[in-house]
Coordinates of C-alpha atoms in Angstrom, one line a residue:
Chain E
X1123 CA 23.3 11.8 -14.1
X1124 CA 20.3 9.7 -14.9
X1125 CA 20.7 8.0 -11.6
X1126 CA 19.5 10.6 -9.2
X1127 CA 17.3 12.7 -11.5
X1128 CA 14.4 10.5 -11.1
X1129 CA 15.1 9.4 -7.7
X1130 CA 17.2 12.0 -6.0
X1131 CA 17.6 10.8 -2.6
X1132 CA 18.2 12.7 0.6
X1133 CA 21.7 12.0 1.8
X1134 CA 21.9 10.0 4.9
X1135 CA 21.6 12.2 7.8
X1136 CA 25.1 11.8 9.2
X1137 CA 24.5 14.4 11.9
X1138 CA 21.4 12.7 13.3
X1139 CA 22.0 9.9 15.8
X1140 CA 25.6 10.3 16.8
X1141 CA 27.8 11.9 19.4
X1142 CA 25.4 12.4 22.3
X1143 CA 24.0 9.0 21.8
X1144 CA 24.7 6.7 24.7
X1145 CA 24.1 3.0 24.8
X1146 CA 21.4 0.8 23.5
X1147 CA 18.3 2.8 24.7
X1148 CA 19.4 5.9 22.9
X1149 CA 20.0 3.9 19.7
X1150 CA 16.5 2.3 20.0
X1151 CA 15.1 5.8 20.4
X1152 CA 16.9 7.1 17.3
X1153 CA 15.7 4.0 15.4
X1154 CA 12.1 4.5 16.4
X1155 CA 12.3 8.1 15.4
X1156 CA 13.5 7.1 12.0
X1157 CA 10.7 4.5 11.8
X1158 CA 8.1 7.1 12.6
X1159 CA 9.6 9.4 10.0
X1160 CA 9.5 6.6 7.4
X1161 CA 5.9 5.9 8.2
X1162 CA 5.0 9.6 8.0
X1163 CA 6.7 9.8 4.5
X1164 CA 4.7 6.8 3.2
X1165 CA 1.5 8.4 4.5
X1166 CA 2.4 11.7 2.9
X1167 CA 3.0 9.9 -0.4
X1168 CA -0.3 8.2 -0.3
X1169 CA -2.0 11.5 0.8
X1170 CA -0.5 13.6 -2.0
X1171 CA -1.2 10.9 -4.6
X1172 CA -4.8 10.3 -3.4
X1173 CA -5.6 14.0 -3.8
X1174 CA -3.7 14.4 -7.1
X1175 CA -5.2 11.3 -8.6
X1176 CA -8.7 12.2 -7.5
X1177 CA -10.9 12.8 -10.5
X1178 CA -14.3 14.3 -10.0
X1179 CA -17.1 11.8 -9.4
X1180 CA -18.8 12.9 -12.6
X1181 CA -15.7 12.4 -14.6
X1182 CA -15.2 8.9 -13.2
X1183 CA -18.9 8.1 -13.8
X1184 CA -18.6 9.2 -17.4
X1185 CA -15.5 7.1 -17.9
X1186 CA -17.3 4.0 -16.7
X1187 CA -20.9 4.6 -17.9
X1188 CA -20.2 6.5 -21.1
X1189 CA -20.7 10.1 -22.0
X1190 CA -24.4 9.9 -22.4
X1191 CA -25.0 8.9 -18.8
X1192 CA -27.9 10.9 -17.3
X1193 CA -27.6 13.0 -14.1
X1194 CA -29.5 10.3 -12.2
X1195 CA -27.2 7.6 -13.4
X1196 CA -24.2 9.6 -12.5
X1197 CA -25.5 10.3 -9.0
X1198 CA -26.4 6.7 -8.5
X1199 CA -22.8 5.7 -9.6
X1200 CA -21.2 8.2 -7.2
X1201 CA -23.4 7.0 -4.3
X1202 CA -22.7 3.3 -5.1
X1203 CA -18.9 4.0 -5.0
X1204 CA -19.1 6.3 -2.0
X1205 CA -17.8 9.2 -4.2
X1206 CA -20.4 11.6 -2.8
X1207 CA -18.7 11.8 0.6
X1208 CA -16.1 14.4 1.5
X1209 CA -12.6 13.8 0.0
X1210 CA -10.9 13.4 3.4
X1211 CA -13.5 10.7 4.4
X1212 CA -12.8 8.9 1.1
X1213 CA -9.1 9.0 1.7
X1214 CA -9.4 7.6 5.3
X1215 CA -11.7 4.9 4.0
X1216 CA -9.3 4.0 1.3
X1217 CA -6.4 4.0 3.7
X1218 CA -8.3 1.8 6.2
X1219 CA -9.0 -0.8 3.6
X1220 CA -5.6 -0.6 1.9
X1221 CA -3.7 -1.2 5.2
X1222 CA -5.9 -4.3 5.8
X1223 CA -5.0 -5.7 2.4
X1224 CA -8.2 -4.7 0.6
X1225 CA -6.9 -2.6 -2.4
X1226 CA -10.2 -2.1 -4.0
X1227 CA -11.2 -2.7 -7.6
X1228 CA -10.2 -1.1 -10.9
X1229 CA -12.1 1.8 -12.4
X1230 CA -14.8 -0.3 -14.1
X1231 CA -15.3 -2.3 -10.9
X1232 CA -14.7 -5.5 -12.8
X1233 CA -11.4 -6.6 -11.4
X1234 CA -9.8 -6.4 -7.9
X1235 CA -6.5 -4.4 -7.9
X1236 CA -4.4 -6.7 -5.8
X1237 CA -4.1 -9.8 -8.2
X1238 CA -3.3 -7.3 -10.9
X1239 CA -0.5 -5.5 -9.0
X1240 CA 1.3 -8.3 -7.2
X1241 CA 2.6 -10.4 -10.2
X1242 CA 3.8 -7.1 -11.8
X1243 CA 5.5 -6.2 -8.5
X1244 CA 7.2 -9.6 -8.6
X1245 CA 8.5 -9.0 -12.2
X1246 CA 9.8 -5.6 -11.3
X1247 CA 11.6 -6.9 -8.2
X1248 CA 13.1 -9.7 -10.3
X1249 CA 14.4 -7.2 -12.8
X1250 CA 15.9 -5.0 -10.0
X1251 CA 17.5 -7.9 -8.2
X1252 CA 19.0 -9.4 -11.4
X1253 CA 20.4 -6.0 -12.3
X1254 CA 22.0 -5.5 -8.8
X1255 CA 23.5 -8.9 -8.8
X1256 CA 25.6 -8.3 -11.9
X1257 CA 26.2 -4.6 -11.9
X1258 CA 27.3 -3.9 -8.3
X1259 CA 30.2 -6.5 -8.3
X1260 CA 31.4 -5.3 -11.7
X1261 CA 31.3 -1.6 -10.6
X1262 CA 33.2 -2.4 -7.4
X1263 CA 35.7 -4.6 -9.0
X1264 CA 36.5 -2.0 -11.7
X1265 CA 36.5 0.8 -9.1
X1266 CA 39.0 -1.0 -6.8
X1267 CA 41.2 -2.5 -9.5
X1268 CA 41.7 0.8 -11.3
X1269 CA 41.8 3.0 -8.3
X1270 CA 44.7 5.2 -9.1
X1271 CA 44.7 8.9 -10.0
X1272 CA 45.6 9.8 -13.5
X1273 CA 47.0 7.3 -16.0
X1274 CA 45.4 6.5 -19.3
X1275 CA 43.0 3.8 -18.1
X1276 CA 41.7 5.9 -15.3
X1277 CA 41.2 8.9 -17.6
X1278 CA 39.5 6.8 -20.2
X1279 CA 37.2 5.2 -17.7
X1280 CA 36.4 8.6 -16.2
X1281 CA 35.2 9.9 -19.6
X1282 CA 33.2 6.8 -20.4
X1283 CA 31.5 6.7 -17.0
X1284 CA 30.7 10.4 -17.0
X1285 CA 29.0 10.1 -20.4
X1286 CA 27.1 6.9 -19.4
X1287 CA 25.9 8.6 -16.2
X1288 CA 24.4 11.4 -18.2
X1289 CA 22.3 9.3 -20.5
X1290 CA 18.5 8.9 -19.7
X1291 CA 17.3 5.3 -19.4
X1292 CA 15.3 5.4 -22.6
X1293 CA 18.3 6.7 -24.6
X1294 CA 20.4 3.8 -23.4
X1295 CA 17.5 1.4 -23.8
X1296 CA 16.9 2.3 -27.4
X1297 CA 20.6 2.2 -28.3
X1298 CA 21.0 -1.3 -26.9
X1299 CA 17.7 -2.3 -28.5
X1300 CA 18.8 -1.2 -31.9
X1301 CA 22.3 -2.7 -31.6
X1302 CA 21.6 -6.0 -29.9
X1303 CA 18.0 -6.8 -30.9
X1304 CA 17.4 -5.1 -34.3
X1305 CA 20.9 -5.4 -35.8
X1306 CA 22.4 -8.5 -34.2
X1307 CA 19.1 -10.2 -33.3
X1308 CA 20.5 -11.7 -30.2
X1309 CA 17.7 -10.7 -27.9
X1310 CA 14.0 -10.0 -28.4
X1311 CA 12.9 -6.4 -29.0
X1312 CA 10.1 -6.7 -26.5
X1313 CA 10.4 -8.4 -23.2
X1314 CA 6.8 -9.5 -22.8
X1315 CA 7.9 -13.1 -22.5
X1316 CA 8.6 -12.4 -18.9
X1317 CA 6.1 -14.4 -16.8
X1318 CA 4.8 -16.3 -19.9
X1319 CA 7.4 -17.8 -22.1
X1320 CA 9.7 -20.8 -21.8
X1321 CA 12.6 -20.5 -19.2
X1322 CA 15.1 -19.7 -22.0
X1323 CA 12.8 -17.0 -23.5
X1324 CA 12.3 -15.5 -20.0
X1325 CA 16.1 -15.4 -19.4
X1326 CA 16.6 -13.7 -22.8
X1327 CA 13.8 -11.3 -22.1
X1328 CA 15.6 -10.0 -19.0
X1329 CA 18.9 -9.3 -20.6
X1330 CA 18.3 -6.0 -22.4
X1331 CA 16.2 -4.3 -19.7
X1332 CA 18.7 -5.3 -17.0
X1333 CA 21.6 -4.1 -19.2
X1334 CA 19.9 -0.8 -19.6
X1335 CA 19.3 -0.4 -15.9
X1336 CA 22.8 -1.5 -15.0
X1337 CA 24.3 1.2 -17.2
X1338 CA 22.7 3.6 -14.8
X1339 CA 24.0 1.8 -11.7
X1340 CA 27.6 1.1 -12.7
X1341 CA 29.0 4.7 -13.1
X1342 CA 27.5 5.7 -9.7
X1343 CA 28.9 2.8 -7.7
X1344 CA 32.2 3.0 -9.6
X1345 CA 32.6 6.7 -8.8
X1346 CA 32.0 6.2 -5.1
X1347 CA 34.2 3.1 -5.0
X1348 CA 37.0 4.9 -6.7
X1349 CA 36.8 8.0 -4.5
X1350 CA 36.7 6.1 -1.2
X1351 CA 39.4 3.7 -2.2
X1352 CA 41.6 6.6 -3.2
X1353 CA 40.9 8.2 0.1
X1354 CA 41.8 5.2 2.2
X1355 CA 44.8 4.5 0.0
X1356 CA 46.3 7.8 1.3
X1357 CA 45.4 7.0 4.9
X1358 CA 48.2 6.3 7.4
X1359 CA 47.2 2.6 8.0
X1360 CA 47.6 2.0 4.3
X1361 CA 51.0 3.6 4.2
X1362 CA 51.9 1.4 7.2
X1363 CA 50.8 -1.7 5.3
X1364 CA 52.8 -0.6 2.3
X1365 CA 55.8 0.0 4.5
X1366 CA 55.5 -3.4 6.0
X1367 CA 56.2 -4.7 2.5
X1368 CA 52.8 -6.1 1.6
X1369 CA 52.0 -6.4 -2.0
X1370 CA 49.9 -3.7 -3.7
X1371 CA 47.1 -6.2 -4.5
X1372 CA 46.8 -7.2 -0.9
X1373 CA 47.0 -3.7 0.4
X1374 CA 44.2 -2.6 -1.8
X1375 CA 41.8 -5.4 -1.2
X1376 CA 42.5 -6.2 2.4
X1377 CA 43.2 -2.8 3.8
X1378 CA 41.9 0.0 1.6
X1379 CA 38.7 -1.6 0.4
X1380 CA 37.5 -2.5 3.9
X1381 CA 37.1 1.1 5.1
X1382 CA 35.7 2.0 1.7
X1383 CA 32.7 -0.3 2.3
X1384 CA 30.7 2.2 4.4
X1385 CA 29.9 4.7 1.7
X1386 CA 29.4 1.8 -0.7
X1387 CA 26.5 0.3 1.3
X1388 CA 24.8 3.7 1.2
X1389 CA 25.5 4.0 -2.6
X1390 CA 24.1 0.5 -3.2
X1391 CA 20.9 1.4 -1.2
X1392 CA 20.5 4.6 -3.2
X1393 CA 20.8 2.5 -6.4
X1394 CA 18.2 0.0 -5.3
X1395 CA 15.9 3.0 -4.7
X1396 CA 16.9 4.3 -8.1
X1397 CA 16.1 1.0 -9.7
X1398 CA 12.6 1.2 -8.4
X1399 CA 12.2 4.5 -10.3
X1400 CA 14.3 3.6 -13.4
X1401 CA 12.2 0.5 -14.0
X1402 CA 9.2 2.6 -14.7
X1403 CA 10.9 3.9 -17.8
X1404 CA 12.9 0.8 -18.8
X1405 CA 9.7 -1.3 -18.5
X1406 CA 8.0 1.0 -20.9
X1407 CA 10.8 0.8 -23.4
X1408 CA 11.0 -3.0 -23.5
X1409 CA 7.3 -3.8 -22.7
X1410 CA 8.2 -5.6 -19.5
X1411 CA 5.0 -6.6 -17.7
X1412 CA 6.0 -5.0 -14.4
X1413 CA 4.7 -2.2 -12.1
X1414 CA 6.0 0.7 -14.3
X1415 CA 4.1 -0.5 -17.3
X1416 CA 1.0 -1.2 -15.3
X1417 CA 1.2 2.2 -13.6
X1418 CA 1.4 4.1 -17.0
X1419 CA -1.5 2.1 -18.3
X1420 CA -3.6 2.8 -15.2
X1421 CA -2.8 6.5 -15.5
X1422 CA -3.7 6.6 -19.2
X1423 CA -7.1 4.9 -18.4
X1424 CA -7.8 7.2 -15.4
X1425 CA -7.8 4.1 -13.2
X1426 CA -6.9 5.8 -10.0
X1427 CA -7.2 2.8 -7.6
X1428 CA -4.7 0.8 -9.5
X1429 CA -2.4 3.8 -9.9
X1430 CA -2.6 4.7 -6.3
X1431 CA -1.9 1.1 -5.1
X1432 CA 1.2 1.0 -7.3
X1433 CA 2.5 4.4 -6.3
X1434 CA 2.1 3.7 -2.6
X1435 CA 3.7 0.3 -3.0
X1436 CA 6.7 1.7 -4.9
X1437 CA 6.9 4.6 -2.4
X1438 CA 6.9 2.2 0.5
X1439 CA 9.7 0.2 -1.0
X1440 CA 11.6 3.4 -1.6
X1441 CA 11.2 4.6 2.0
X1442 CA 11.9 1.3 3.6
X1443 CA 15.1 0.7 1.7
X1444 CA 16.3 4.2 2.5
X1445 CA 15.6 3.5 6.2
X1446 CA 17.5 0.1 6.0
X1447 CA 20.5 1.8 4.4
X1448 CA 20.5 4.4 7.2
X1449 CA 20.5 1.6 9.8
X1450 CA 23.2 -0.4 8.1
X1451 CA 25.4 2.6 7.6
X1452 CA 25.0 3.6 11.2
X1453 CA 25.9 0.0 12.2
X1454 CA 28.9 -0.2 10.0
X1455 CA 30.4 3.1 10.9
X1456 CA 31.7 3.1 14.4
X1457 CA 31.8 6.9 14.4
X1458 CA 28.1 7.2 13.8
X1459 CA 27.4 4.6 16.4
X1460 CA 28.6 6.9 19.0
X1461 CA 30.2 5.6 22.2
X1462 CA 28.2 2.4 22.2
X1463 CA 30.4 -0.7 22.5
Chain M
X933 CA 53.6 46.0 -39.0
X934 CA 54.8 48.3 -36.3
X935 CA 55.5 47.3 -32.8
X936 CA 52.5 49.5 -31.9
X937 CA 50.2 47.5 -34.1
X938 CA 51.3 44.3 -32.5
X939 CA 50.7 45.7 -29.1
X940 CA 47.2 46.6 -30.1
X941 CA 46.6 43.1 -31.5
X942 CA 47.8 41.7 -28.2
X943 CA 45.6 44.0 -26.3
X944 CA 42.6 43.0 -28.3
X945 CA 43.4 39.4 -27.8
X946 CA 43.8 39.7 -24.1
X947 CA 40.6 41.7 -23.9
X948 CA 38.8 38.8 -25.6
X949 CA 40.5 36.4 -23.2
X950 CA 39.4 38.5 -20.3
X951 CA 35.9 38.7 -21.7
X952 CA 35.7 35.0 -21.8
X953 CA 37.2 34.5 -18.4
X954 CA 33.8 33.6 -16.9
X955 CA 33.9 30.5 -19.0
X956 CA 37.1 29.3 -17.3
X957 CA 35.3 27.0 -14.9
X958 CA 33.8 25.2 -17.9
X959 CA 36.8 25.3 -20.3
X960 CA 39.6 24.4 -17.8
X961 CA 39.1 20.7 -18.6
X962 CA 38.8 19.3 -22.1
X963 CA 35.7 17.4 -21.0
X964 CA 34.1 20.7 -20.2
X965 CA 35.2 22.1 -23.6
X966 CA 33.5 19.1 -25.3
X967 CA 30.4 19.7 -23.2
X968 CA 30.4 23.4 -24.1
X969 CA 30.7 22.4 -27.8
X970 CA 27.8 19.9 -27.6
X971 CA 25.5 22.3 -25.8
X972 CA 26.3 25.1 -28.2
X973 CA 25.6 22.8 -31.1
X974 CA 22.3 21.8 -29.6
X975 CA 21.4 25.4 -28.9
X976 CA 22.1 26.2 -32.6
X977 CA 19.8 23.3 -33.6
X978 CA 17.1 24.4 -31.2
X979 CA 17.2 28.1 -32.1
X980 CA 17.8 27.9 -35.9
X981 CA 16.4 24.4 -36.5
X982 CA 12.8 25.4 -37.1
X983 CA 14.0 27.9 -39.8
X984 CA 16.2 25.2 -41.4
X985 CA 13.7 22.4 -41.5
X986 CA 13.1 21.3 -45.1
X987 CA 9.4 20.4 -44.3
X988 CA 6.8 21.4 -41.7
X989 CA 7.4 18.9 -38.9
X990 CA 3.8 17.7 -38.8
X991 CA 3.3 17.5 -42.6
X992 CA 2.0 14.0 -43.3
X993 CA 3.2 11.8 -46.3
X994 CA 6.3 13.8 -47.1
X995 CA 7.4 10.3 -48.3
X996 CA 6.0 6.9 -47.8
X997 CA 5.7 5.9 -44.2
X998 CA 8.8 4.4 -42.6
X999 CA 11.1 4.9 -45.5
X1000 CA 14.8 4.6 -44.7
X1001 CA 17.2 7.5 -45.5
X1002 CA 17.6 8.3 -49.2
X1003 CA 15.9 10.1 -52.0
X1004 CA 16.4 13.5 -50.6
X1005 CA 15.1 12.6 -47.2
X1006 CA 18.3 12.7 -45.1
X1007 CA 16.9 10.6 -42.2
X1008 CA 13.8 9.1 -43.8
X1009 CA 10.3 9.3 -42.6
X1010 CA 8.4 8.1 -39.5
X1011 CA 5.3 5.9 -39.3
X1012 CA 3.0 8.7 -40.6
X1013 CA 5.3 9.7 -43.4
X1014 CA 6.6 12.8 -41.6
X1015 CA 10.2 14.0 -42.3
X1016 CA 12.4 12.8 -39.5
X1017 CA 15.1 15.5 -40.1
X1018 CA 12.5 18.3 -39.8
X1019 CA 11.1 16.7 -36.6
X1020 CA 14.7 16.5 -35.2
X1021 CA 15.3 20.1 -36.0
X1022 CA 12.1 21.3 -34.4
X1023 CA 11.7 18.9 -31.5
X1024 CA 14.3 20.1 -28.9
X1025 CA 12.8 23.3 -27.6
X1026 CA 10.7 21.9 -24.8
X1027 CA 13.4 19.6 -23.5
X1028 CA 15.7 22.6 -23.0
X1029 CA 13.3 25.4 -22.1
X1030 CA 11.1 23.7 -19.6
X1031 CA 14.1 22.6 -17.3
X1032 CA 15.6 26.1 -17.5
X1033 CA 12.3 27.7 -16.6
X1034 CA 11.6 25.2 -13.9
X1035 CA 15.1 25.6 -12.4
X1036 CA 14.8 29.4 -12.5
X1037 CA 11.4 29.2 -10.7
X1038 CA 12.7 26.7 -8.2
X1039 CA 15.7 29.0 -7.4
X1040 CA 13.4 32.0 -7.0
X1041 CA 11.3 30.1 -4.5
X1042 CA 13.2 27.3 -2.8
X1043 CA 16.7 28.9 -3.2
X1044 CA 15.5 32.2 -1.8
X1045 CA 13.7 30.5 1.1
X1046 CA 16.9 28.5 1.9
X1047 CA 19.1 31.6 1.8
X1048 CA 16.7 33.7 4.0
X1049 CA 16.3 30.8 6.5
X1050 CA 20.1 30.4 7.0
X1051 CA 20.5 34.2 7.3
X1052 CA 17.7 34.7 9.7
X1053 CA 18.4 31.5 11.7
X1054 CA 16.4 30.4 14.8
X1055 CA 13.0 28.8 14.7
X1056 CA 12.3 29.8 11.1
X1057 CA 15.5 28.1 9.9
X1058 CA 14.7 25.0 11.9
X1059 CA 11.2 24.7 10.4
X1060 CA 12.5 25.3 6.9
X1061 CA 15.2 22.6 7.3
X1062 CA 12.6 20.1 8.5
X1063 CA 10.2 20.9 5.7
X1064 CA 13.1 20.5 3.1
X1065 CA 14.0 17.1 4.7
X1066 CA 10.5 15.8 4.5
X1067 CA 10.0 17.0 0.9
X1068 CA 13.4 15.4 -0.1
X1069 CA 12.3 12.0 1.1
X1070 CA 9.5 12.0 -1.5
X1071 CA 10.3 10.0 -4.7
X1072 CA 10.2 12.7 -7.4
X1073 CA 9.1 10.5 -10.4
X1074 CA 6.2 9.0 -8.4
X1075 CA 5.0 12.3 -7.2
X1076 CA 5.4 13.8 -10.7
X1077 CA 3.4 10.9 -12.2
X1078 CA 0.6 11.3 -9.6
X1079 CA 0.4 15.1 -10.1
X1080 CA 0.5 15.0 -13.9
X1081 CA -2.1 12.1 -14.0
X1082 CA -4.4 14.2 -11.8
X1083 CA -4.0 17.6 -13.4
X1084 CA -3.6 16.5 -17.0
X1085 CA -0.5 16.7 -19.1
X1086 CA 0.3 20.3 -20.3
X1087 CA 3.5 22.2 -20.5
X1088 CA 2.5 24.3 -17.5
X1089 CA 1.8 21.4 -15.3
X1090 CA 5.1 19.8 -16.4
X1091 CA 7.0 23.0 -15.6
X1092 CA 5.4 23.4 -12.2
X1093 CA 6.0 19.8 -11.3
X1094 CA 9.7 19.9 -12.1
X1095 CA 10.0 23.2 -10.2
X1096 CA 8.3 21.7 -7.2
X1097 CA 10.6 18.7 -7.3
X1098 CA 13.7 20.9 -7.6
X1099 CA 12.8 23.6 -5.1
X1100 CA 13.7 21.7 -1.9
X1101 CA 16.9 20.4 -3.5
X1102 CA 18.1 23.8 -4.5
X1103 CA 16.9 25.2 -1.2
X1104 CA 19.1 22.8 0.7
X1105 CA 22.1 23.8 -1.3
X1106 CA 21.6 27.6 -0.9
X1107 CA 20.8 27.1 2.8
X1108 CA 24.0 25.2 3.3
X1109 CA 26.1 27.7 1.3
X1110 CA 24.6 30.7 3.1
X1111 CA 25.1 29.1 6.6
X1112 CA 28.8 28.6 5.7
X1113 CA 29.2 32.3 4.9
X1114 CA 27.0 34.0 7.5
X1115 CA 29.6 33.8 10.2
X1116 CA 32.5 35.0 8.0
X1117 CA 34.5 38.0 9.1
X1118 CA 33.4 40.2 6.2
X1119 CA 29.7 39.7 7.1
X1120 CA 30.5 40.5 10.7
X1121 CA 32.3 43.6 9.5
X1122 CA 29.4 44.7 7.4
X1123 CA 27.2 44.2 10.4
X1124 CA 29.5 46.2 12.6
X1125 CA 29.5 49.0 10.0
X1126 CA 25.7 49.1 10.5
X1127 CA 24.8 48.0 7.0
X1128 CA 21.1 47.1 6.5
X1129 CA 20.3 43.3 6.3
X1130 CA 19.1 43.5 2.7
X1131 CA 22.4 45.2 1.8
X1132 CA 24.4 42.6 3.5
X1133 CA 22.4 39.8 1.8
X1134 CA 22.9 41.4 -1.7
X1135 CA 26.4 42.8 -1.4
X1136 CA 28.2 40.3 1.0
X1137 CA 26.4 37.0 1.0
X1138 CA 25.0 36.6 -2.5
X1139 CA 28.3 37.0 -4.4
X1140 CA 30.0 34.6 -2.0
X1141 CA 27.5 31.8 -2.4
X1142 CA 27.3 32.2 -6.1
X1143 CA 30.0 29.6 -7.1
X1144 CA 28.5 26.6 -5.3
X1145 CA 24.9 27.6 -6.1
X1146 CA 25.6 28.2 -9.9
X1147 CA 27.5 24.9 -10.3
X1148 CA 24.6 23.1 -8.5
X1149 CA 22.2 24.8 -10.9
X1150 CA 24.1 23.5 -13.9
X1151 CA 23.6 20.0 -12.5
X1152 CA 19.9 20.7 -11.8
X1153 CA 19.4 21.7 -15.4
X1154 CA 21.0 18.5 -16.6
X1155 CA 18.7 16.5 -14.3
X1156 CA 15.8 18.6 -15.5
X1157 CA 16.6 17.8 -19.2
X1158 CA 16.6 14.1 -18.4
X1159 CA 13.5 14.3 -16.2
X1160 CA 11.5 16.3 -18.8
X1161 CA 12.6 14.1 -21.7
X1162 CA 11.7 11.0 -19.7
X1163 CA 8.2 12.4 -18.8
X1164 CA 7.7 13.3 -22.5
X1165 CA 8.8 9.8 -23.4
X1166 CA 6.2 8.4 -21.0
X1167 CA 3.5 10.5 -22.7
X1168 CA 3.0 12.7 -19.7
X1169 CA 4.4 16.0 -21.1
X1170 CA 4.3 17.0 -24.7
X1171 CA 1.3 15.6 -26.6
X1172 CA 0.9 14.5 -30.2
X1173 CA 1.4 15.7 -32.8
X1174 CA 4.3 17.7 -31.2
X1175 CA 7.7 16.8 -32.7
X1176 CA 9.3 16.8 -29.2
X1177 CA 12.2 14.4 -29.0
X1178 CA 11.0 12.3 -26.0
X1179 CA 7.6 11.9 -27.5
X1180 CA 9.0 11.1 -31.0
X1181 CA 11.1 8.3 -29.5
X1182 CA 8.1 6.8 -27.8
X1183 CA 6.1 7.2 -31.0
X1184 CA 8.7 5.5 -33.2
X1185 CA 9.5 2.7 -30.7
X1186 CA 7.2 0.2 -32.2
X1187 CA 8.7 0.6 -35.7
X1188 CA 12.4 0.4 -34.6
X1189 CA 12.9 -2.8 -36.6
X1190 CA 11.7 -1.1 -39.8
X1191 CA 13.0 2.4 -39.6
X1192 CA 15.5 2.8 -36.7
X1193 CA 16.4 6.3 -37.7
X1194 CA 13.0 7.7 -36.7
X1195 CA 13.9 6.9 -33.1
X1196 CA 17.7 7.1 -33.3
X1197 CA 17.6 10.8 -34.4
X1198 CA 15.8 12.2 -31.4
X1199 CA 17.8 9.8 -29.2
X1200 CA 21.0 11.4 -30.4
X1201 CA 19.5 14.9 -29.8
X1202 CA 18.6 14.1 -26.2
X1203 CA 21.9 12.3 -25.5
X1204 CA 24.0 15.2 -26.9
X1205 CA 22.1 17.7 -24.7
X1206 CA 22.2 15.8 -21.5
X1207 CA 25.8 14.6 -21.9
X1208 CA 27.0 18.1 -22.9
X1209 CA 25.2 19.7 -19.9
X1210 CA 26.6 17.0 -17.5
X1211 CA 30.1 17.6 -18.8
X1212 CA 29.7 21.3 -18.2
X1213 CA 28.3 20.8 -14.7
X1214 CA 31.0 18.3 -13.9
X1215 CA 33.8 20.6 -15.0
X1216 CA 32.3 23.5 -12.9
X1217 CA 32.2 21.3 -9.8
X1218 CA 35.7 20.2 -10.3
X1219 CA 36.8 23.8 -10.6
X1220 CA 35.4 24.5 -7.2
X1221 CA 36.7 21.5 -5.4
X1222 CA 40.4 21.0 -4.5
X1223 CA 40.6 18.3 -7.2
X1224 CA 40.7 20.9 -9.9
X1225 CA 44.5 21.2 -10.0
X1226 CA 45.2 17.5 -9.7
X1227 CA 42.6 16.4 -12.2
X1228 CA 43.1 19.3 -14.6
X1229 CA 44.3 17.1 -17.4
X1230 CA 40.9 15.5 -17.6

């Protein structure tokens, strides 16, 4: 499934806070432990990326000054950028500045990183939010409405969703592009109007990238919805509702769907996280001026400060959303909340 | 024909059926059968394609650049006038082989560590579980991008990156499967018989965790194909002038309005492989779960 390849996510740790947890203090302790864990993960991401992206000082010097740069020039360059210090010192220095909002300059030293990254981050977030807003309700509605085992519609959906789930983003992207942009000419092939064009152009530019991302989201949410509705449909309280003579429609939406909501919150969070990864590819298919495109360009140019800022930013979003999902799931599920309340 | 002869024919048939019994988890659903067909087809393309290609994949100006299909060129040419069909037939190797190699490597490292940890238990197991947890919280694509950006894009770097991403995932599955088996009666019995630990691991535990582990591996290979194809598409794996599918798609993307077949052909290749593998993995999972009977018509 294209969903979790790129962003396979650790399942929520259902066995972590519960059972022995007593009262508010214990919950606060569990929460602060999760917070510490999240912070550690973000640090780890920045640490790994810093060392992986670290090119030798000479390499960087040659990239900026040109191949013919003399030894003295290279040394002067390294000294002026602080590249002659030990790596770990460079990392701590970078981290210290990054945390305080100073994200450094690009490779050539001509442009600060922050004003480059923030608008791209805004576009990426827009794309992700737009996608969630249409794809999640559709997936849930289909999942609940057709939640019965067997039957031609269920079987047909199953096949379609399984196939869609297995397609990489760029395969879906190209297919929609050829069908809707090249053949039918409904939408532009490239979405670089985002952030520049007229409002109408901007809206049109979002359609194909969002559709592509949504194709990754819908099968996942649909599958979880279907499974959890089926499970709660066979639960005793549902049978009781049926026996009371309530109509099927009402039983499904009012009774079965409610208890199906818990795994759904988790699934939605996982998909937001997936979106932050999927965008990297989709943005490069449709030339969306977002973080993914900027990241690839930065990597291609060996511009490690920009690449690092983007990776840490995306990584932080990834971790924070995972944490939020954990908290919400714990809050929604009384069993995980322990004996509190 | 004598009754004897018919009996022999029946025997031969049942022998074939028995020989193919290991395919049962895949073929018990018709989705699994389609998956098997797609993957077999792609295997044929990947293995025999290079021999069948009408032109060398990197030969320039086989026809005019960006000609549509026709004039003996079944799928037309790309932006450099290279034959799209030849590039389709030669470009699938990496997308299949790198994930298989990476998953094998990840199983031999992460999988083994997970199994040993669950078997040994105690502090070692606790540490391994914690390390897996931490590694699993890292976003794979971001880490892969950073590593490849730093170490340069080569097949080896790509393979190792995918293996590193998969090792903790596979490790967690084998650890869980082993932990479920370690306390079983037959393991206790083997212990009581005084079998050596290594014998117990190989004779008792390994065969019994095979089913969940193998079906998880099938899923990992599917993910791996998508992951590698995506990285190649982003230009972080295969390098020009390779005819790799992911790379070819990225290369032809700018000309999609003029010659859509140059990008459509490798798109179909990647799609057939990833969908086929996913159907197989799905079918295997279903065979293991209780759902297999109820959903068997699928």
